[in-house]
Amino acid sequence: MARRADRSAEQPRAPLSRDRILRAAIDLADREGIESLSMRKLGQELGVEAMSLYNHVANKDEILLGIADIVGSEIYLPSTRSGWRTAMRRRAISARDAFSRHPWASGLMEARIDPPVPATLRQHNAMIGSLRAKGFSIGAAAHAFSVLDCYIYGWAGQEVTLPFDTPDEVGGLAEASLAQLPRDEYPHIVEMITEHILKPGYFYAAEFEFGLDLILDALEKLKEIPRAAAGDGGT
Amino acid sequence: MARRADRSAEQPRAPLSRDRILRAAIDLADREGIESLSMRKLGQELGVEAMSLYNHVANKDEILLGIADIVGSEIYLPSTRSGWRTAMRRRAISARDAFSRHPWASGLMEARIDPPVPATLRQHNAMIGSLRAKGFSIGAAAHAFSVLDCYIYGWAGQEVTLPFDTPDEVGGLAEASLAQLPRDEYPHIVEMITEHILKPGYFYAAEFEFGLDLILDALEKLKEIPRAAAGDGGT
DNA sequence: ACCTGAACACCGTTCAAGT
DNA sequence: ACCTGAACACCGTTCAAGT
């Protein structure tokens, strides 16, 4: 049906489908932010009235859950074939990357539990599986799981507010906020920006892996601690 | 003016003010969630039309910034009079408590930078000040700051989704999600719930302090590392 | 089977009008 | 100086009507 050259973006040929709706929703959220993702705008994006969407999707919530699941599925799933440390490290960096491509996704994934996001369940299951297979007690695995996910989601939350990709942009934002800051009220923030963040050797992106390795080092020791001492609930 | 006994909740006597509006907004957000905080409902809460609010506040954004700042001011401000570790620990636990009283606040505080929340600036300034005063290099202070805040905000983000106060409620939620879970698809999650979370000795609340102490232990060593090795940017 | 127009109950915000 | 009604441009969602 009409695979002509003059087909413009406003005239979608493919029939509407759940899948096309979710892809368009991700595009829209990436481009204009999650708060701009409305049923009406999404319909417009697909060359259709908002009400047509309800033929393929129960409601907006199903769309949010769907796009959270798609992004969640982009994250590396920890495997028992590698050591726990490399598995945890790869997953953490993969998650950081996914949330950096889709800054709205971390909020959606962590907030949603009533129907939980399937990708999140797979992630959690694989994490615990990897840790258990490599000798972590059940309590130590719970600790490791909790610390790592708080760190990863916490980072993703901060990064939403820092929308830059290159070191240059970090410097630009730092200079801008420095200019607005009441300098005598926050002397230590001023020092941090001028004496550290604006220095040539600083890379914001490296901060994530530094903290990650710091936590992984600490978990290394946790693994060797016997059940009770790791706070398993055995008194 | 009419300080009578029959004064009902629907008839506020005190004149409208920025302060009264912010207090009412916090109450409403605590009671019904931040997504229910609308200008119209807030006006209703104060016995006034929504449009009256604009006489005391520029727009809804100023309200969000205002209530984020009030909650942020409830958090213990790190002092240089105690050691860095106790200062960081007290602040972290105080922040956890504040975000647990006001689950909507962490999202507001971490998301807002265009006008930054003053309380957040004070917190960051005091954190860096405490670390610097106790011998952390500027780079080590940046690392410590980043890891701690990611962990704290990450925890707060997870806790939004887990609205319970007592160990009993944790168990209840765990049982409920276990019942809904496709058990053979997520065997390790099932094990975690049945063999750990539902066991008598488990306390969810203790998990936060465990991860916090694990990070603080790691930071202890970071302090002793010389400039370059701590990733300060000096090659 | 899929799409749509009109409608409903909500939003934030502006502005002229009231006191 | 403060409050309000009406209005505007938006939301998500339902439902009867169209093809």
Short mmCIF file of C-alpha atoms (C1' of nucleotides) in Angstrom, two decimals:
data_model
loop_
_atom_site.label_atom_id
_atom_site.label_comp_id
_atom_site.label_asym_id
_atom_site.label_seq_id
_atom_site.Cartn_x
_atom_site.Cartn_y
_atom_site.Cartn_z
CA MET A 1 0.00 0.00 0.00
CA ALA A 2 1.56 3.21 -1.30
CA ARG A 3 5.29 2.75 -0.83
CA ARG A 4 5.77 5.96 -2.77
CA ALA A 5 8.61 8.43 -2.52
CA ASP A 6 6.42 11.32 -1.44
CA ARG A 7 5.29 9.65 1.74
CA SER A 8 5.80 12.22 4.44
CA ALA A 9 6.19 11.80 8.19
CA GLU A 10 2.63 13.01 8.76
CA GLN A 11 1.17 10.14 6.76
CA PRO A 12 2.06 6.89 8.50
CA ARG A 13 1.38 3.87 6.33
CA ALA A 14 1.99 1.09 8.82
CA PRO A 15 -1.18 0.27 10.74
CA LEU A 16 -1.33 1.32 14.35
CA SER A 17 -0.13 -1.30 16.82
CA ARG A 18 0.89 -1.55 20.44
CA ASP A 19 4.50 -1.81 19.36
CA ARG A 20 4.44 1.27 17.13
CA ILE A 21 2.74 3.22 19.89
CA LEU A 22 5.44 2.30 22.42
CA ARG A 23 8.29 3.16 20.02
CA ALA A 24 6.71 6.54 19.29
CA ALA A 25 6.24 7.13 23.01
CA ILE A 26 9.94 6.46 23.68
CA ASP A 27 10.93 8.82 20.87
CA LEU A 28 8.66 11.53 22.18
CA ALA A 29 9.86 11.13 25.78
CA ASP A 30 13.50 11.19 24.66
CA ARG A 31 12.93 14.29 22.56
CA GLU A 32 10.66 16.40 24.75
CA GLY A 33 10.72 14.81 28.18
CA ILE A 34 8.33 12.44 29.91
CA GLU A 35 6.09 15.28 31.09
CA SER A 36 5.35 16.09 27.43
CA LEU A 37 4.17 12.56 26.74
CA SER A 38 0.40 12.95 26.48
CA MET A 39 -2.11 10.78 24.68
CA ARG A 40 -3.00 13.68 22.41
CA LYS A 41 0.58 14.47 21.41
CA LEU A 42 1.37 10.81 20.97
CA GLY A 43 -1.62 10.41 18.67
CA GLN A 44 -0.48 13.44 16.69
CA GLU A 45 2.99 11.89 16.40
CA LEU A 46 1.37 8.83 14.83
CA GLY A 47 -0.99 10.79 12.59
CA VAL A 48 -4.05 9.65 14.50
CA GLU A 49 -6.51 10.96 17.05
CA ALA A 50 -5.70 10.35 20.72
CA MET A 51 -8.73 8.11 21.12
CA SER A 52 -7.46 5.62 18.55
CA LEU A 53 -4.66 4.66 20.91
CA TYR A 54 -7.22 3.08 23.23
CA ASN A 55 -7.85 0.40 20.63
CA HIS A 56 -4.36 -0.99 21.23
CA VAL A 57 -3.60 -0.06 24.79
CA ALA A 58 -5.79 -0.02 27.89
CA ASN A 59 -4.67 3.38 29.15
CA LYS A 60 -1.68 5.67 29.58
CA ASP A 61 -0.37 3.60 32.45
CA GLU A 62 0.07 0.62 30.17
CA ILE A 63 2.15 2.81 27.87
CA LEU A 64 4.37 3.95 30.74
CA LEU A 65 4.83 0.39 31.91
CA GLY A 66 5.54 -0.72 28.35
CA ILE A 67 8.25 1.83 27.63
CA ALA A 68 9.84 1.25 31.05
CA ASP A 69 10.01 -2.44 30.18
CA ILE A 70 11.59 -1.79 26.78
CA VAL A 71 14.35 0.37 28.28
CA GLY A 72 14.80 -2.13 31.10
CA SER A 73 15.35 -4.84 28.51
CA GLU A 74 18.23 -2.83 27.03
CA ILE A 75 20.18 -3.35 30.25
CA TYR A 76 22.74 -6.16 30.41
CA LEU A 77 21.38 -9.11 32.36
CA PRO A 78 23.91 -10.45 34.91
CA SER A 79 25.05 -13.93 33.97
CA THR A 80 26.42 -16.71 36.18
CA ARG A 81 29.04 -17.49 33.56
CA SER A 82 31.21 -14.58 34.62
CA GLY A 83 32.31 -13.78 38.16
CA TRP A 84 29.88 -11.86 40.35
CA ARG A 85 32.02 -8.76 40.29
CA THR A 86 32.27 -8.43 36.52
CA ALA A 87 28.58 -9.34 36.21
CA MET A 88 27.56 -6.62 38.69
CA ARG A 89 29.93 -4.13 37.12
CA ARG A 90 28.72 -4.73 33.58
CA ARG A 91 25.10 -4.49 34.62
CA ALA A 92 25.68 -1.27 36.56
CA ILE A 93 27.42 0.42 33.64
CA SER A 94 24.85 -0.87 31.19
CA ALA A 95 22.07 0.53 33.38
CA ARG A 96 23.85 3.86 33.70
CA ASP A 97 24.11 4.02 29.90
CA ALA A 98 20.46 3.09 29.35
CA PHE A 99 19.27 5.70 31.84
CA SER A 100 21.55 8.24 30.23
CA ARG A 101 19.98 7.56 26.82
CA HIS A 102 16.48 7.66 28.35
CA PRO A 103 16.65 9.95 31.39
CA TRP A 104 12.96 9.49 32.20
CA ALA A 105 13.24 5.70 32.47
CA SER A 106 14.83 5.26 35.91
CA GLY A 107 11.98 7.09 37.61
CA LEU A 108 9.46 4.91 35.83
CA MET A 109 11.26 1.66 36.64
CA GLU A 110 11.81 2.30 40.32
CA ALA A 111 8.37 3.77 40.98
CA ARG A 112 6.31 0.99 39.46
CA ILE A 113 5.46 -2.03 41.61
CA ASP A 114 1.72 -2.61 41.50
CA PRO A 115 2.16 -4.39 38.31
CA PRO A 116 5.97 -4.54 38.49
CA VAL A 117 8.01 -3.96 35.34
CA PRO A 118 8.96 -7.44 34.02
CA ALA A 119 12.44 -6.25 33.02
CA THR A 120 13.06 -5.15 36.61
CA LEU A 121 12.02 -8.57 37.94
CA ARG A 122 14.37 -10.28 35.45
CA GLN A 123 17.18 -7.96 36.52
CA HIS A 124 16.64 -8.57 40.22
CA ASN A 125 16.33 -12.31 39.73
CA ALA A 126 19.53 -12.47 37.69
CA MET A 127 21.42 -10.29 40.19
CA ILE A 128 20.50 -12.45 43.15
CA GLY A 129 21.22 -15.58 41.07
CA SER A 130 24.68 -14.38 40.17
CA LEU A 131 25.58 -13.45 43.73
CA ARG A 132 24.21 -16.69 45.19
CA ALA A 133 26.05 -18.79 42.59
CA LYS A 134 29.32 -17.15 43.53
CA GLY A 135 29.10 -17.82 47.22
CA PHE A 136 27.14 -14.93 48.72
CA SER A 137 24.86 -15.91 51.59
CA ILE A 138 21.23 -14.96 51.11
CA GLY A 139 21.65 -12.03 53.50
CA ALA A 140 24.88 -10.85 51.90
CA ALA A 141 23.15 -11.02 48.50
CA ALA A 142 20.31 -8.86 49.85
CA HIS A 143 22.79 -6.30 51.12
CA ALA A 144 24.75 -6.24 47.87
CA PHE A 145 21.59 -5.98 45.83
CA SER A 146 20.25 -3.11 47.92
CA VAL A 147 23.44 -1.03 47.93
CA LEU A 148 24.09 -1.46 44.22
CA ASP A 149 20.58 -0.59 43.13
CA CYS A 150 20.34 2.43 45.41
CA TYR A 151 23.61 3.68 43.96
CA ILE A 152 22.61 3.07 40.34
CA TYR A 153 19.14 4.57 40.64
CA GLY A 154 20.46 7.40 42.75
CA TRP A 155 23.01 8.25 40.08
CA ALA A 156 20.35 8.09 37.38
CA GLY A 157 18.18 10.45 39.40
CA GLN A 158 20.96 13.00 39.75
CA GLU A 159 21.88 12.72 36.09
CA VAL A 160 18.37 13.67 35.01
CA THR A 161 19.14 17.10 36.35
CA LEU A 162 22.51 17.32 34.60
CA PRO A 163 21.69 17.09 30.93
CA PHE A 164 25.07 17.09 29.26
CA ASP A 165 27.16 14.59 27.34
CA THR A 166 30.64 16.04 27.03
CA PRO A 167 33.20 17.34 29.57
CA ASP A 168 32.84 20.76 27.90
CA GLU A 169 29.18 20.85 28.82
CA VAL A 170 29.99 19.95 32.42
CA GLY A 171 32.33 22.93 32.53
CA GLY A 172 29.70 25.18 30.96
CA LEU A 173 27.08 24.22 33.51
CA ALA A 174 29.58 24.57 36.34
CA GLU A 175 30.51 28.06 35.20
CA ALA A 176 26.88 29.05 34.81
CA SER A 177 25.89 27.87 38.27
CA LEU A 178 29.00 29.47 39.72
CA ALA A 179 27.97 32.81 38.23
CA GLN A 180 24.50 32.59 39.85
CA LEU A 181 25.71 31.34 43.23
CA PRO A 182 25.91 33.66 46.25
CA ARG A 183 29.64 32.99 46.58
CA ASP A 184 30.18 33.95 50.21
CA GLU A 185 27.26 31.85 51.36
CA TYR A 186 28.57 28.61 49.85
CA PRO A 187 32.37 28.85 49.94
CA HIS A 188 32.93 25.10 49.79
CA ILE A 189 30.76 24.65 46.72
CA VAL A 190 32.68 27.48 45.09
CA GLU A 191 35.97 25.76 45.91
CA MET A 192 34.67 22.46 44.56
CA ILE A 193 33.73 24.05 41.25
CA THR A 194 36.74 26.30 40.73
CA GLU A 195 39.46 24.07 42.14
CA HIS A 196 38.18 20.71 40.98
CA ILE A 197 35.35 20.54 38.43
CA LEU A 198 36.73 23.28 36.18
CA LYS A 199 40.28 21.85 36.25
CA PRO A 200 41.44 20.22 32.98
CA GLY A 201 41.77 16.65 34.28
CA TYR A 202 38.22 16.34 35.68
CA PHE A 203 35.80 13.95 34.03
CA TYR A 204 32.33 13.81 35.46
CA ALA A 205 31.59 10.47 33.82
CA ALA A 206 34.44 8.79 35.71
CA GLU A 207 32.73 9.61 39.00
CA PHE A 208 30.16 6.87 38.48
CA GLU A 209 32.70 4.10 38.02
CA PHE A 210 34.77 5.36 40.92
CA GLY A 211 31.84 5.03 43.32
CA LEU A 212 30.83 1.75 41.75
CA ASP A 213 34.29 0.23 42.27
CA LEU A 214 34.38 1.56 45.80
CA ILE A 215 31.16 -0.30 46.54
CA LEU A 216 32.27 -3.45 44.73
CA ASP A 217 35.50 -3.47 46.77
CA ALA A 218 33.46 -3.30 49.94
CA LEU A 219 31.19 -6.11 48.76
CA GLU A 220 34.23 -8.28 48.09
CA LYS A 221 34.78 -8.42 51.83
CA LEU A 222 31.10 -8.88 52.58
CA LYS A 223 31.15 -12.16 50.69
CA GLU A 224 33.65 -13.68 53.11
CA ILE A 225 31.73 -12.74 56.22
CA PRO A 226 29.78 -15.63 57.80
CA ARG A 227 25.98 -15.59 57.92
CA ALA A 228 25.25 -13.99 61.28
CA ALA A 229 27.82 -11.21 61.07
CA ALA A 230 26.51 -10.12 57.66
CA GLY A 231 23.25 -9.21 59.35
CA ASP A 232 21.20 -12.06 57.96
CA GLY A 233 18.71 -11.88 60.74
CA GLY A 234 20.36 -14.67 62.71
CA THR A 235 21.15 -12.98 65.99
CA MET B 1 -12.53 38.19 64.09
CA ALA B 2 -14.72 35.29 65.17
CA ARG B 3 -12.52 33.15 67.37
CA ARG B 4 -15.62 31.11 68.15
CA ALA B 5 -15.88 27.49 69.13
CA ASP B 6 -17.91 26.48 66.08
CA ARG B 7 -15.11 27.39 63.70
CA SER B 8 -14.89 24.46 61.33
CA ALA B 9 -12.01 23.32 59.11
CA GLU B 10 -13.73 24.78 56.06
CA GLN B 11 -13.68 28.30 57.48
CA PRO B 12 -10.07 29.38 57.92
CA ARG B 13 -9.71 32.60 59.89
CA ALA B 14 -6.02 33.29 59.40
CA PRO B 15 -5.41 35.38 56.28
CA LEU B 16 -3.82 33.64 53.33
CA SER B 17 -0.04 33.85 53.19
CA ARG B 18 2.84 32.20 51.38
CA ASP B 19 3.67 30.32 54.53
CA ARG B 20 0.15 28.99 55.12
CA ILE B 21 -0.01 27.92 51.47
CA LEU B 22 3.24 25.96 51.72
CA ARG B 23 2.19 24.23 54.95
CA ALA B 24 -1.12 23.23 53.41
CA ALA B 25 0.70 21.97 50.31
CA ILE B 26 2.96 19.75 52.42
CA ASP B 27 -0.03 18.37 54.30
CA LEU B 28 -1.86 17.65 51.07
CA ALA B 29 1.18 16.00 49.44
CA ASP B 30 1.78 13.87 52.55
CA ARG B 31 -1.85 12.82 52.69
CA GLU B 32 -2.71 12.22 49.04
CA GLY B 33 0.59 12.19 47.18
CA ILE B 34 2.38 14.84 45.17
CA GLU B 35 0.40 14.03 42.01
CA SER B 36 -2.76 15.13 43.85
CA LEU B 37 -1.31 18.51 44.69
CA SER B 38 -3.15 20.84 42.34
CA MET B 39 -3.80 24.54 42.65
CA ARG B 40 -7.53 23.88 42.77
CA LYS B 41 -7.35 21.26 45.51
CA LEU B 42 -4.89 23.35 47.46
CA GLY B 43 -7.21 26.33 47.28
CA GLN B 44 -10.08 24.16 48.46
CA GLU B 45 -7.94 22.99 51.38
CA LEU B 46 -7.51 26.62 52.40
CA GLY B 47 -11.14 27.59 51.84
CA VAL B 48 -10.32 29.80 48.90
CA GLU B 49 -10.49 29.74 45.10
CA ALA B 50 -7.39 28.47 43.25
CA MET B 51 -6.78 31.90 41.73
CA SER B 52 -6.30 33.51 45.12
CA LEU B 53 -3.09 31.57 45.55
CA TYR B 54 -1.51 33.62 42.79
CA ASN B 55 -1.62 36.65 45.03
CA HIS B 56 1.00 35.08 47.29
CA VAL B 57 2.94 32.84 44.99
CA ALA B 58 4.09 33.29 41.39
CA ASN B 59 3.04 29.85 40.17
CA LYS B 60 2.90 26.19 41.08
CA ASP B 61 6.63 25.80 40.54
CA GLU B 62 7.33 28.24 43.36
CA ILE B 63 5.16 26.09 45.62
CA LEU B 64 7.09 22.94 44.68
CA LEU B 65 10.40 24.68 45.28
CA GLY B 66 9.10 26.07 48.55
CA ILE B 67 7.95 22.76 50.01
CA ALA B 68 11.15 21.03 48.82
CA ASP B 69 13.11 23.69 50.69
CA ILE B 70 11.09 23.26 53.87
CA VAL B 71 11.64 19.49 53.93
CA GLY B 72 15.31 20.00 53.01
CA SER B 73 15.64 22.28 56.03
CA GLU B 74 14.43 19.46 58.29
CA ILE B 75 17.58 17.50 57.46
CA TYR B 76 20.52 17.65 59.87
CA LEU B 77 23.23 19.94 58.55
CA PRO B 78 26.73 18.37 58.81
CA SER B 79 28.88 20.26 61.28
CA THR B 80 32.67 20.54 61.48
CA ARG B 81 32.47 20.13 65.26
CA SER B 82 32.04 16.38 64.98
CA GLY B 83 34.21 14.02 62.97
CA TRP B 84 33.42 13.66 59.26
CA ARG B 85 32.10 10.16 59.71
CA THR B 86 29.58 10.93 62.40
CA ALA B 87 28.58 14.11 60.55
CA MET B 88 27.97 12.17 57.31
CA ARG B 89 26.20 9.40 59.16
CA ARG B 90 23.88 11.72 61.05
CA ARG B 91 23.02 13.63 57.91
CA ALA B 92 22.32 10.47 55.93
CA ILE B 93 19.99 9.06 58.57
CA SER B 94 18.29 12.42 59.03
CA ALA B 95 17.73 12.65 55.27
CA ARG B 96 16.37 9.11 55.16
CA ASP B 97 13.93 10.00 57.94
CA ALA B 98 12.81 13.23 56.27
CA PHE B 99 12.22 11.49 52.94
CA SER B 100 10.36 8.75 54.73
CA ARG B 101 8.04 11.32 56.35
CA HIS B 102 7.63 13.11 52.99
CA PRO B 103 8.13 10.49 50.25
CA TRP B 104 7.57 13.03 47.46
CA ALA B 105 10.38 15.31 48.61
CA SER B 106 13.46 13.48 47.36
CA GLY B 107 12.29 13.62 43.77
CA LEU B 108 11.63 17.32 44.09
CA MET B 109 14.99 18.06 45.69
CA GLU B 110 17.15 16.13 43.27
CA ALA B 111 15.30 17.21 40.14
CA ARG B 112 15.42 20.94 40.74
CA ILE B 113 18.49 22.88 39.64
CA ASP B 114 17.41 25.81 37.50
CA PRO B 115 16.69 27.71 40.57
CA PRO B 116 18.35 25.22 42.94
CA VAL B 117 16.70 24.44 46.27
CA PRO B 118 18.52 26.58 48.87
CA ALA B 119 18.40 23.77 51.44
CA THR B 120 20.21 21.50 48.99
CA LEU B 121 22.94 24.08 48.47
CA ARG B 122 23.37 24.45 52.23
CA GLN B 123 23.56 20.67 52.58
CA HIS B 124 26.15 20.30 49.84
CA ASN B 125 28.22 23.19 51.13
CA ALA B 126 28.22 21.80 54.67
CA MET B 127 29.07 18.29 53.46
CA ILE B 128 32.08 19.44 51.47
CA GLY B 129 33.11 21.72 54.34
CA SER B 130 33.03 18.88 56.85
CA LEU B 131 35.02 16.54 54.63
CA ARG B 132 37.63 19.19 53.75
CA ALA B 133 38.05 20.20 57.40
CA LYS B 134 38.77 16.60 58.36
CA GLY B 135 41.53 16.05 55.81
CA PHE B 136 39.79 14.95 52.63
CA SER B 137 41.44 16.26 49.46
CA ILE B 138 39.12 18.17 47.16
CA GLY B 139 38.87 15.16 44.84
CA ALA B 140 38.27 12.72 47.66
CA ALA B 141 35.56 15.04 48.98
CA ALA B 142 33.93 15.06 45.54
CA HIS B 143 33.96 11.26 45.45
CA ALA B 144 32.57 10.92 48.96
CA PHE B 145 29.90 13.49 48.29
CA SER B 146 28.81 11.80 45.06
CA VAL B 147 28.64 8.26 46.45
CA LEU B 148 26.79 9.26 49.58
CA ASP B 149 24.17 11.37 47.83
CA CYS B 150 23.53 8.76 45.14
CA TYR B 151 22.99 6.19 47.86
CA ILE B 152 20.71 8.39 49.95
CA TYR B 153 18.58 9.60 47.04
CA GLY B 154 18.55 6.14 45.52
CA TRP B 155 17.23 4.70 48.76
CA ALA B 156 14.61 7.43 49.00
CA GLY B 157 13.51 6.64 45.46
CA GLN B 158 13.10 2.95 46.22
CA GLU B 159 11.28 3.66 49.45
CA VAL B 160 8.61 5.68 47.65
CA THR B 161 7.48 2.42 46.15
CA LEU B 162 7.49 0.60 49.46
CA PRO B 163 4.98 2.46 51.59
CA PHE B 164 5.18 0.73 54.92
CA ASP B 165 6.42 1.59 58.37
CA THR B 166 6.57 -1.59 60.36
CA PRO B 167 8.25 -4.98 59.83
CA ASP B 168 4.76 -6.50 59.68
CA GLU B 169 3.92 -4.41 56.64
CA VAL B 170 7.14 -5.49 54.94
CA GLY B 171 6.10 -9.07 55.44
CA GLY B 172 2.62 -8.37 54.16
CA LEU B 173 3.89 -6.77 51.00
CA ALA B 174 6.43 -9.55 50.50
CA GLU B 175 3.70 -12.18 50.82
CA ALA B 176 1.44 -10.31 48.43
CA SER B 177 4.08 -9.95 45.74
CA LEU B 178 5.12 -13.55 46.24
CA ALA B 179 1.56 -14.64 45.58
CA GLN B 180 1.42 -12.71 42.30
CA LEU B 181 4.88 -13.71 41.11
CA PRO B 182 5.35 -16.38 38.40
CA ARG B 183 7.41 -18.49 40.77
CA ASP B 184 9.31 -20.63 38.29
CA GLU B 185 10.36 -17.60 36.25
CA TYR B 186 12.02 -15.83 39.17
CA PRO B 187 13.35 -18.55 41.47
CA HIS B 188 15.96 -16.34 43.12
CA ILE B 189 13.47 -13.63 44.00
CA VAL B 190 11.26 -16.32 45.50
CA GLU B 191 14.17 -17.60 47.56
CA MET B 192 15.03 -14.09 48.71
CA ILE B 193 11.48 -13.51 49.91
CA THR B 194 10.77 -16.87 51.52
CA GLU B 195 14.21 -17.61 52.97
CA HIS B 196 15.21 -14.11 54.02
CA ILE B 197 12.61 -11.35 54.03
CA LEU B 198 9.86 -13.42 55.62
CA LYS B 199 12.17 -14.82 58.31
CA PRO B 200 11.61 -13.50 61.85
CA GLY B 201 14.94 -11.68 62.25
CA TYR B 202 14.71 -9.54 59.12
CA PHE B 203 14.35 -5.78 59.45
CA TYR B 204 14.04 -3.82 56.28
CA ALA B 205 14.96 -0.55 57.97
CA ALA B 206 18.36 -1.91 59.00
CA GLU B 207 19.30 -2.36 55.36
CA PHE B 208 19.82 1.38 54.92
CA GLU B 209 22.32 1.69 57.73
CA PHE B 210 24.14 -1.44 56.64
CA GLY B 211 24.80 -0.01 53.18
CA LEU B 212 25.60 3.37 54.66
CA ASP B 213 28.24 1.94 56.99
CA LEU B 214 29.66 -0.14 54.17
CA ILE B 215 30.16 3.05 52.14
CA LEU B 216 31.52 5.00 55.12
CA ASP B 217 34.06 2.23 55.77
CA ALA B 218 35.23 2.49 52.18
CA LEU B 219 35.47 6.28 52.43
CA GLU B 220 37.64 5.93 55.52
CA LYS B 221 40.36 4.49 53.32
CA LEU B 222 39.75 7.01 50.57
CA LYS B 223 40.74 9.79 52.97
CA GLU B 224 44.23 8.40 53.36
CA ILE B 225 44.92 8.09 49.66
CA PRO B 226 47.10 10.87 48.21
CA ARG B 227 45.76 13.35 45.66
CA ALA B 228 46.54 11.69 42.35
CA ALA B 229 45.51 8.18 43.33
CA ALA B 230 42.13 9.38 44.50
CA GLY B 231 41.39 10.47 40.96
CA ASP B 232 41.64 14.19 41.56
CA GLY B 233 42.46 14.95 37.99
CA GLY B 234 46.11 15.53 38.73
CA THR B 235 47.80 12.95 36.50
"C1'" DA C 1 -12.25 -4.22 13.45
"C1'" DC C 2 -10.62 0.09 13.79
"C1'" DC C 3 -11.09 5.15 13.94
"C1'" DT C 4 -13.37 9.53 15.44
"C1'" DG C 5 -16.23 13.77 17.43
"C1'" DA C 6 -18.30 15.25 21.19
"C1'" DA C 7 -18.35 15.26 25.89
"C1'" DC C 8 -16.85 14.94 30.86
"C1'" DA C 9 -14.08 15.94 34.70
"C1'" DC C 10 -9.97 17.52 35.48
"C1'" DC C 11 -5.27 20.61 34.94
"C1'" DG C 12 -2.29 25.65 35.30
"C1'" DT C 13 -2.78 30.29 34.38
"C1'" DT C 14 -4.54 35.09 32.79
"C1'" DC C 15 -7.34 38.92 33.21
"C1'" DA C 16 -11.02 41.96 33.88
"C1'" DA C 17 -14.14 42.68 37.40
"C1'" DG C 18 -15.48 43.02 41.96
"C1'" DT C 19 -14.79 44.41 47.28
"C1'" DA D 1 -4.75 44.95 48.64
"C1'" DC D 2 -6.83 40.87 48.11
"C1'" DC D 3 -10.28 37.71 46.11
"C1'" DT D 4 -13.14 35.79 42.24
"C1'" DG D 5 -15.78 34.25 37.70
"C1'" DA D 6 -15.14 33.41 33.29
"C1'" DA D 7 -12.16 31.99 29.96
"C1'" DC D 8 -8.18 29.66 27.54
"C1'" DA D 9 -5.34 25.95 26.34
"C1'" DC D 10 -4.36 21.89 27.97
"C1'" DC D 11 -4.97 16.82 30.35
"C1'" DG D 12 -6.98 11.27 30.47
"C1'" DT D 13 -10.87 8.77 29.34
"C1'" DT D 14 -15.77 7.21 27.82
"C1'" DC D 15 -19.08 6.36 24.53
"C1'" DA D 16 -22.03 6.55 20.75
"C1'" DA D 17 -21.44 7.05 16.06
"C1'" DG D 18 -19.28 6.34 11.91
"C1'" DT D 19 -16.50 3.31 8.13
#
